[in-house]
Amino acid sequence: MSTFRGEPQIGWARRSRIPEFVELQKSILAHKPAILAAIEHGLSYGRIESVNTKIRLITRRGFGFHTPEAVIALAMLSLGGARPQLPGRTQPRMSQ
């Protein structure tokens, strides 16, 4: 595991009497491995949150479907990346 460059500031925040800084220090130390992994590997929850938002929209649009499998199929079709050839079409339609 790499060293955390913010350790002197973390110690200052721990010793300060400002409650917000003390709470921030506790939160940083609790999430330190995830913070380091995000920095080292360039990971974030942005893409996951984007997909979750799109699935919520599909669920709202799909109100009235009889089964959850129908909503799942619509989500897979919309977000899965598969582009099946539709009957009667010679050229696949380009997405815009």
Coordinates of C-alpha atoms in Angstrom, one line a residue, residues 51-63 65 70-79:
V51 CA -26.4 3.5 -15.4
N52 CA -28.5 3.5 -12.2
T53 CA -30.2 6.8 -13.3
K54 CA -30.9 5.3 -16.8
I55 CA -32.4 2.2 -15.3
R56 CA -34.6 4.3 -13.0
L57 CA -35.8 6.2 -16.1
I58 CA -36.5 2.9 -18.0
T59 CA -38.4 1.6 -14.9
R60 CA -40.5 4.8 -14.9
R61 CA -41.2 4.5 -18.6
G62 CA -41.9 0.8 -18.2
F63 CA -44.7 1.3 -15.6
F65 CA -45.2 -4.1 -17.6
A70 CA -39.7 -7.3 -19.2
V71 CA -38.1 -4.2 -17.6
I72 CA -34.8 -6.1 -17.3
A73 CA -35.0 -7.0 -21.0
L74 CA -35.7 -3.4 -21.9
A75 CA -32.7 -2.2 -19.7
M76 CA -30.4 -4.8 -21.3
L77 CA -31.5 -3.8 -24.8
S78 CA -31.1 -0.1 -24.0
L79 CA -27.8 -0.3 -22.1

